[in-house]
Tab-separated table of C-alpha atoms in Angstrom:
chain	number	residue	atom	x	y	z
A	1	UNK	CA	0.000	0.000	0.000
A	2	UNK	CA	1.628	3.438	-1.161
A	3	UNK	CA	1.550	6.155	1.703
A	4	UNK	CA	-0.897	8.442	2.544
A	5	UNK	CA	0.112	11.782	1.574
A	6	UNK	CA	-3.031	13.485	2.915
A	7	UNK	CA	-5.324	11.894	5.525
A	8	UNK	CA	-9.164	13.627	5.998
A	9	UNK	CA	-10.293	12.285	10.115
A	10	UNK	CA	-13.882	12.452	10.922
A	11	UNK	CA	-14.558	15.720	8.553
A	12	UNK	CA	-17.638	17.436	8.893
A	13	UNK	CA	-18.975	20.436	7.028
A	14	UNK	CA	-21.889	22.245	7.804
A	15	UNK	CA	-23.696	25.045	5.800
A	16	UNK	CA	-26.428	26.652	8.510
A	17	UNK	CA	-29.021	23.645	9.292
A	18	UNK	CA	-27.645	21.833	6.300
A	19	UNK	CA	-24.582	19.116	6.487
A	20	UNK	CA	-22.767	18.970	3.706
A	21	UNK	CA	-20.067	16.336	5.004
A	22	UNK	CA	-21.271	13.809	7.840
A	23	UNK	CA	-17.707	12.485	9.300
A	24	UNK	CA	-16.268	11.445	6.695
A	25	UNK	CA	-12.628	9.709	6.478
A	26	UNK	CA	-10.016	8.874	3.823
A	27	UNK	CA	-6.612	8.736	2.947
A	28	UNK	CA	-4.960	9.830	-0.267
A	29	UNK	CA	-2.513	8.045	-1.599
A	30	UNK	CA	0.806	8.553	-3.384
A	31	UNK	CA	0.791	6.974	-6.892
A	32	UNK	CA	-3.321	6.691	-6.977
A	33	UNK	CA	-6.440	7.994	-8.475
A	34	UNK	CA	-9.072	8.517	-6.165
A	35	UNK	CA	-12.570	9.047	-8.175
A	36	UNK	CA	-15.272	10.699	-5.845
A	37	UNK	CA	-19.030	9.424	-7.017
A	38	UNK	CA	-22.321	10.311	-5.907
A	39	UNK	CA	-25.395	12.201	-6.888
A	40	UNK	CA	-25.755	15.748	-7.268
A	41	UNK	CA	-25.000	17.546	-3.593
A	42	UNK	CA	-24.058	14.440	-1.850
A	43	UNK	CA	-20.570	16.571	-0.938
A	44	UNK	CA	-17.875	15.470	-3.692
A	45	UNK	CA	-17.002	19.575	-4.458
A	46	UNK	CA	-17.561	20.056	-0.368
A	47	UNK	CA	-15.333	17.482	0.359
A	48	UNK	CA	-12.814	18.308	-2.641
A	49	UNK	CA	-12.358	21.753	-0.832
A	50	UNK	CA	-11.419	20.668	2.169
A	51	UNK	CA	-8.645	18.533	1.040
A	52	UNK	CA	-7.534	21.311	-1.135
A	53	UNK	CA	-7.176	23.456	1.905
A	54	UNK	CA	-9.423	25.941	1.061
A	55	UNK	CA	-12.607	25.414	3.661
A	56	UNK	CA	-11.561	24.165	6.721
A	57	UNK	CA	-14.148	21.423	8.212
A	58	UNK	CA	-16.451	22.350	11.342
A	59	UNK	CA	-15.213	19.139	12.880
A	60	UNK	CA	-12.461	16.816	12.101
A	61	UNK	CA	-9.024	17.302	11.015
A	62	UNK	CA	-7.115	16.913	7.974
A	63	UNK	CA	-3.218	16.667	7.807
A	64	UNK	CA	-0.676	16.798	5.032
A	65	UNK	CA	1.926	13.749	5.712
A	66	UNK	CA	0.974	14.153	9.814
A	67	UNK	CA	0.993	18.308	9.434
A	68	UNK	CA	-2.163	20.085	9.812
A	69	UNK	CA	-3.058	21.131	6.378
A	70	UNK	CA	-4.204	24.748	7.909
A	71	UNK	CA	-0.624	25.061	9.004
A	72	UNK	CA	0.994	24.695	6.122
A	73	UNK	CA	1.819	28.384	4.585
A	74	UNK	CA	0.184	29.132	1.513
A	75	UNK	CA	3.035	29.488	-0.605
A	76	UNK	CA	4.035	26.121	0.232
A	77	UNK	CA	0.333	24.770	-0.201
A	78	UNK	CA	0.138	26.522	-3.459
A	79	UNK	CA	3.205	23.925	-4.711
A	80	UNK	CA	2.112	21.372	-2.661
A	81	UNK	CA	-1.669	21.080	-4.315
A	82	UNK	CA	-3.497	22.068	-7.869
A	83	UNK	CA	-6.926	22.578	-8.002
A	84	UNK	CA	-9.187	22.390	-11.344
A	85	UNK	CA	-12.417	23.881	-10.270
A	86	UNK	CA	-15.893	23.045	-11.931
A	87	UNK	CA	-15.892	26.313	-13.728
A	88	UNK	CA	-12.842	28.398	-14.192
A	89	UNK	CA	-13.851	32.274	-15.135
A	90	UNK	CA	-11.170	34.198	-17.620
A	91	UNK	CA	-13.009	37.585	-18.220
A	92	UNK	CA	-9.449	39.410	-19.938
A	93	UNK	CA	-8.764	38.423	-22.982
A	94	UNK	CA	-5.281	36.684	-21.979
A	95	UNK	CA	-4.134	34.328	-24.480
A	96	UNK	CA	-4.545	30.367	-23.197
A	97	UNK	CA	-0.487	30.151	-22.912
A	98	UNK	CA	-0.658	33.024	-20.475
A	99	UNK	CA	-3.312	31.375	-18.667
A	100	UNK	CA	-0.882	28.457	-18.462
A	101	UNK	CA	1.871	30.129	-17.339
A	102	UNK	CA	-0.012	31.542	-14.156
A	103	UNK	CA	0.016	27.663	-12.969
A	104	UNK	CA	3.765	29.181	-12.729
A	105	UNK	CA	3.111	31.818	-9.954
A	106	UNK	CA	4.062	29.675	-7.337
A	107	UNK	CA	7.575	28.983	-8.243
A	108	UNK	CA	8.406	32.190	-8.848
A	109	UNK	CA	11.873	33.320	-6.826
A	110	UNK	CA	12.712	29.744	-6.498
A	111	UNK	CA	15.272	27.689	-8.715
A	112	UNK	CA	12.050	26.003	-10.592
A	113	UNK	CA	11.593	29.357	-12.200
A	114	UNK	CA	14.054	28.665	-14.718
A	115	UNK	CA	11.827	26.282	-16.059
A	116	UNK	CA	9.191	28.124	-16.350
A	117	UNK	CA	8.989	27.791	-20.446
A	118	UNK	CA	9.425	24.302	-20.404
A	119	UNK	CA	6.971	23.127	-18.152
A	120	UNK	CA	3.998	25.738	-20.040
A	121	UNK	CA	5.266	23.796	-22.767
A	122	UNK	CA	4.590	20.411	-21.384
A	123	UNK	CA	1.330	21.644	-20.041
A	124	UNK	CA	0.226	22.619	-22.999
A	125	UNK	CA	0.961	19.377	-25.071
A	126	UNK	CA	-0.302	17.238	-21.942
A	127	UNK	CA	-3.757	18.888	-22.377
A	128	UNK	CA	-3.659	19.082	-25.908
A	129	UNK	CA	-4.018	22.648	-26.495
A	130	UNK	CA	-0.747	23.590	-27.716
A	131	UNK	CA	-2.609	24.586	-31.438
A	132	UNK	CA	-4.254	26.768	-28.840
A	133	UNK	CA	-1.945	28.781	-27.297
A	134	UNK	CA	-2.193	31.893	-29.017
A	135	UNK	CA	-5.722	31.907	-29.330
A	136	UNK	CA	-7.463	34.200	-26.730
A	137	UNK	CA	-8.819	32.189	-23.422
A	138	UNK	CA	-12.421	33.619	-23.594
A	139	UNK	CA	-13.479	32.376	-27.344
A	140	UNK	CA	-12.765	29.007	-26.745
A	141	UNK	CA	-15.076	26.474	-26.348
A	142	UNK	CA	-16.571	24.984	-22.936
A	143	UNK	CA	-14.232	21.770	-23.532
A	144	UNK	CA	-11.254	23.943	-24.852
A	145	UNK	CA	-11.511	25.696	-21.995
A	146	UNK	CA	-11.836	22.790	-19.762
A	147	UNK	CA	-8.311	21.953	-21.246
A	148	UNK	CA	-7.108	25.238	-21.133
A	149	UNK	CA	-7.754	25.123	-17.407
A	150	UNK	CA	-6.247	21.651	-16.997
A	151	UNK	CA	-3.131	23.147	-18.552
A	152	UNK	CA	-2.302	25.476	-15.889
A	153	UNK	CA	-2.849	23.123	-13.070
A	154	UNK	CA	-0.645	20.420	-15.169
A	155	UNK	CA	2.066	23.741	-15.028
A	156	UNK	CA	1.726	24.307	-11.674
A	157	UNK	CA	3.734	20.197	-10.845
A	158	UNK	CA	1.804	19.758	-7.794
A	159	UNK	CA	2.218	16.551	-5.883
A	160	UNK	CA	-1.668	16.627	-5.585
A	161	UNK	CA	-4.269	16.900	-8.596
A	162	UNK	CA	-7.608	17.678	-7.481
A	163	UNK	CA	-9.771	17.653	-10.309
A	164	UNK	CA	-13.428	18.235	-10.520
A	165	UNK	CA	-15.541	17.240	-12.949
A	166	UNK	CA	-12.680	17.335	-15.624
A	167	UNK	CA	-14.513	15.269	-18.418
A	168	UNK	CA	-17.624	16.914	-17.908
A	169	UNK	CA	-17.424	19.442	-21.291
A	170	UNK	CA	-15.278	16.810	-22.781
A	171	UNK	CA	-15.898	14.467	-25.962
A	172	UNK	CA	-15.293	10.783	-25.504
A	173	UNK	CA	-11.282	11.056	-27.081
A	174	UNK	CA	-10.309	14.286	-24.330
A	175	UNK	CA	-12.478	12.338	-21.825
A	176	UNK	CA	-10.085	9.325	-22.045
A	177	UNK	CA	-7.088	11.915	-22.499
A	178	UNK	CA	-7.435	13.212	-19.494
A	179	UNK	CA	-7.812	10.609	-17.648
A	180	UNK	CA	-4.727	8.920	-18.924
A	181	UNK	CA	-2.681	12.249	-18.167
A	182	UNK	CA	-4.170	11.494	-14.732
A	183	UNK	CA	-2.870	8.179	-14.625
A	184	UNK	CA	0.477	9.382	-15.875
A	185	UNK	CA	1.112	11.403	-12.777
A	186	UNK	CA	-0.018	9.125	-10.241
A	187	UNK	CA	2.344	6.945	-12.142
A	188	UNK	CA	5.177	8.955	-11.324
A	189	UNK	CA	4.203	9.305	-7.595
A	190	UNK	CA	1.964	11.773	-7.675
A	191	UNK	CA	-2.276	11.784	-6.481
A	192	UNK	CA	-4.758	12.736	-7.928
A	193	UNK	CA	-8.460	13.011	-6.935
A	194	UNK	CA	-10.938	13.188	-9.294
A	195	UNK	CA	-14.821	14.207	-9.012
A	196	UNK	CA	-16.674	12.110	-11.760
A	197	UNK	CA	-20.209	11.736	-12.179
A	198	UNK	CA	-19.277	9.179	-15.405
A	199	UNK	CA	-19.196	5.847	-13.539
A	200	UNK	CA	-17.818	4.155	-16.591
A	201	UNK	CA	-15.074	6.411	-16.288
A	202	UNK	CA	-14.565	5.834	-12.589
A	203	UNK	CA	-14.388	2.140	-12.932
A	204	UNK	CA	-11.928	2.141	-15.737
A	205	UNK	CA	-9.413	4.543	-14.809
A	206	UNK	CA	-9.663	4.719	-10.875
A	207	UNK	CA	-7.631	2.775	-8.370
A	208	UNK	CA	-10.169	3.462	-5.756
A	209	UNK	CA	-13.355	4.768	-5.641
A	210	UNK	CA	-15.092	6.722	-2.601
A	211	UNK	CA	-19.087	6.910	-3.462
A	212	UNK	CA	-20.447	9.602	-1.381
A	213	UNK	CA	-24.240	9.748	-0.055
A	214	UNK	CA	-26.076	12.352	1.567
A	215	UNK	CA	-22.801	13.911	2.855
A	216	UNK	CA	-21.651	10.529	4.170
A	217	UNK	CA	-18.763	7.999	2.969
A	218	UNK	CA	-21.437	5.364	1.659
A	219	UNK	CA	-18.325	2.831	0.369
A	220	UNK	CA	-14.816	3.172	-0.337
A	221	UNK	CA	-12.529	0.828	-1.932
A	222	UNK	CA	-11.913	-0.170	-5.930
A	223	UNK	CA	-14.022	-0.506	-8.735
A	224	UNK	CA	-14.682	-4.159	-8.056
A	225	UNK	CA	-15.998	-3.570	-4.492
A	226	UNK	CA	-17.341	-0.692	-4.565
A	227	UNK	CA	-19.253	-0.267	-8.346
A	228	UNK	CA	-21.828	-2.501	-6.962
A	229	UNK	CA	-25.169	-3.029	-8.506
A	230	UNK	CA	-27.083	-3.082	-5.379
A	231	UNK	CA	-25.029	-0.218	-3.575
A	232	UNK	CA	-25.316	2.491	-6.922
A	233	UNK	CA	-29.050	1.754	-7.216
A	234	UNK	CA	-29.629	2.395	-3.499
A	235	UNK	CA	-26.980	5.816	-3.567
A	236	UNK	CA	-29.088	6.757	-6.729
A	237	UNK	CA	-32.367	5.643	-6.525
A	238	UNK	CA	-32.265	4.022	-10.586
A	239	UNK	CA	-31.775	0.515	-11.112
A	240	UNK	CA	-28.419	-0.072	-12.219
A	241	UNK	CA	-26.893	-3.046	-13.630
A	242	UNK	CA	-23.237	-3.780	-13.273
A	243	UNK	CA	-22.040	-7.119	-15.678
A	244	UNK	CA	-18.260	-7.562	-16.222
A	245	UNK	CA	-16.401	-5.321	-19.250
A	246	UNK	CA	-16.422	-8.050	-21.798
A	247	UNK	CA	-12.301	-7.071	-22.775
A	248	UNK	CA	-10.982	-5.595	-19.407
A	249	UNK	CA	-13.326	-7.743	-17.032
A	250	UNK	CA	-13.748	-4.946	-14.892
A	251	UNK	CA	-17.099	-3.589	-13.862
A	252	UNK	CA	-19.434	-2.199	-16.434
A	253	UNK	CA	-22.007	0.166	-15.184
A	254	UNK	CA	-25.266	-0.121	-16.787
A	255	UNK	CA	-28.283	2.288	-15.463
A	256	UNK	CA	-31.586	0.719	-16.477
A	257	UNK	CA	-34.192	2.461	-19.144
A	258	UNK	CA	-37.579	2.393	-19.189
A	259	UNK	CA	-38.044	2.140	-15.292
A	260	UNK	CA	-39.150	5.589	-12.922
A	261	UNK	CA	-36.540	6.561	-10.973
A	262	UNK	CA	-39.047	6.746	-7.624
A	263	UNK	CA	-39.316	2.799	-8.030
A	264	UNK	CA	-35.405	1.634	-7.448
A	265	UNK	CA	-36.138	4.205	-4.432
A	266	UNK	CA	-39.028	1.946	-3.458
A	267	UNK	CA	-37.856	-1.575	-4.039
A	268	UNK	CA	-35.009	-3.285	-5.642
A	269	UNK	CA	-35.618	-5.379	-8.614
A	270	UNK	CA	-37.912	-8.037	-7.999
A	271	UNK	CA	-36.056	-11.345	-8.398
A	272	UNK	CA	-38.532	-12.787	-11.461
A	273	UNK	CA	-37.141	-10.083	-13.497
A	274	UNK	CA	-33.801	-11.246	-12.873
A	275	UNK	CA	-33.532	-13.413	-16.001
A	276	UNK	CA	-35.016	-10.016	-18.385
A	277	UNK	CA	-32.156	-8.093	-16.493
A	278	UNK	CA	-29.259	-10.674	-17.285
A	279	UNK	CA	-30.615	-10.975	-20.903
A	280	UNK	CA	-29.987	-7.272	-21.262
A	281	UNK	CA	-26.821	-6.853	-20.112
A	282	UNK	CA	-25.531	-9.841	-21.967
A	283	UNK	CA	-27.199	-8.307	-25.108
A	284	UNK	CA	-25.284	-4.793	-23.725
A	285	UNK	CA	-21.891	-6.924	-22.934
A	286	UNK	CA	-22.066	-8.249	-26.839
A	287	UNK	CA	-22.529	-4.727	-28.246
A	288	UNK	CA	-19.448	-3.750	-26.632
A	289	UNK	CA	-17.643	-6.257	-27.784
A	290	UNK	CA	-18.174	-5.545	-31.174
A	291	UNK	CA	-17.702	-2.029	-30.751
A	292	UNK	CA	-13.837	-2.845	-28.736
């Protein structure tokens, strides 16, 4: 087991009556990717901020290699973690490789600087928007700006990625891009943690999965224990099938058509459908085949 770089104890996070994190613990690892799952405002951004350093829990504590991460100056924080943010507002025209180069700021004054062009370069190329460098941040497109974005926190070398919702304005080939670039880094030591609402993705590229419910740690562990048909279609409330990846093995997450959403709230799947259900995903299983 690779070490834990950061460790989140008991964190709780409340918003007046509202609790946006219930006690929630984890540990991130050096060399992993972490996907966060779990519906809309179960806490995956909430609890993405608080490892990032920037909202510090109402109870609970969260250190940085046995440090408390509200000790650690912000300079040092600033090199430490990178943070890709939902939505990431340019209003001044600066062109995209300027944008890059602020993932620089950090290192500025130390020997890294020297660097400096080398690295935007890298950044660029990693994210695929070296064709747009020149071009000015704010006419770009939702998913060349997604990239854009990614860019600057690839610049910025932090040991810890926190990425949310990356592949969300992406097409299927940057979706997978990313994602690899991901894996690259945790490759070379690094961790990243990455908000996805795409289980497919989660259980492809993910070395361990958190699903979050209601503010609360609901499972944690990797695709194969966690992607669960009976554990997603309780978190969601939508019948969701999970049959094995008919080239990788791995799980293949399957939500169900036809069926009201209120119903898998209700009642799980009756078993005398069972045999309809495991014709479909075979049928589903077969398609992808021929598609791989």
């Amino acid at each position: 087991m690779s070490r834990a770089l950061l460790s989140v104890s008991a964190a709780t996070v409340r918003a007046g009556e509202s609790t946006l994190l219930d006690g929630v613990d984890l540990d991130v690892r050096a060399g992993e990717v972490l996907a966060v799952v779990g519906p809309n405002g179960a806490g995956k951004s909430t609890l993405l901020s608080v490892v990032a350093g920037d909202r510090v829990p109402d109870a609970g504590t969260v250190t940085w290699t046995g440090t408390p991460l509200a000790a650690v100056r912000a300079a040092e924080l600033a090199r430490l973690r990178g943070v890709l943010l939902q939505e990431n507002h340019v209003s001044f025209p600066f062109r995209v490789v300027d944008v890059v180069r602020m993932g620089r700021a950090p290192w500025r004054g130390t020997p890294a600087q020297d660097r400096d062009e080398q690295v935007v370069a890298g950044a660029l190329d990693a994210a695929d928007v070296t064709h747009l460098a020149a071009r000015s941040y704010p006419t770009l497109s939702g998913g060349e700006k997604a990239r854009a974005s990614l860019a600057r926190v690839l610049a910025q070398e932090p040991t810890l990625l926190l990425l949310d919702e990356p592949t969300a304005a992406l097409d299927v080939r940057h979706q997978e891009h990313v994602l690899a670039q991901a894996r690259t880094h945790s490759r070379a030591g690094d961790a990243v943690v990455v908000v996805l609402h795409d289980l497919a993705l989660a259980a492809a590229w993910a070395d361990r999965v958190l699903v979050l419910e209601r503010g609360r740690a609901a499972g944690l562990g990797t695709p194969d224990q966690v992607l669960t048909s009976e554990l997603l279609t309780r978190v969601y409330g939508h019948p969701i099938d999970v049959v094995p990846h008919p080239v990788t093995g791995g799980p293949l997450v399957l939500p169900r058509r036809g069926v009201e959403p209120t119903d898998a709230a209700v009642a799980p799947v009756a078993p005398a459908a069972a045999p309809a259900v495991e014709e479909t995903a075979e049928e589903v299983a077969q398609e992808a085949e021929v598609v791989a």
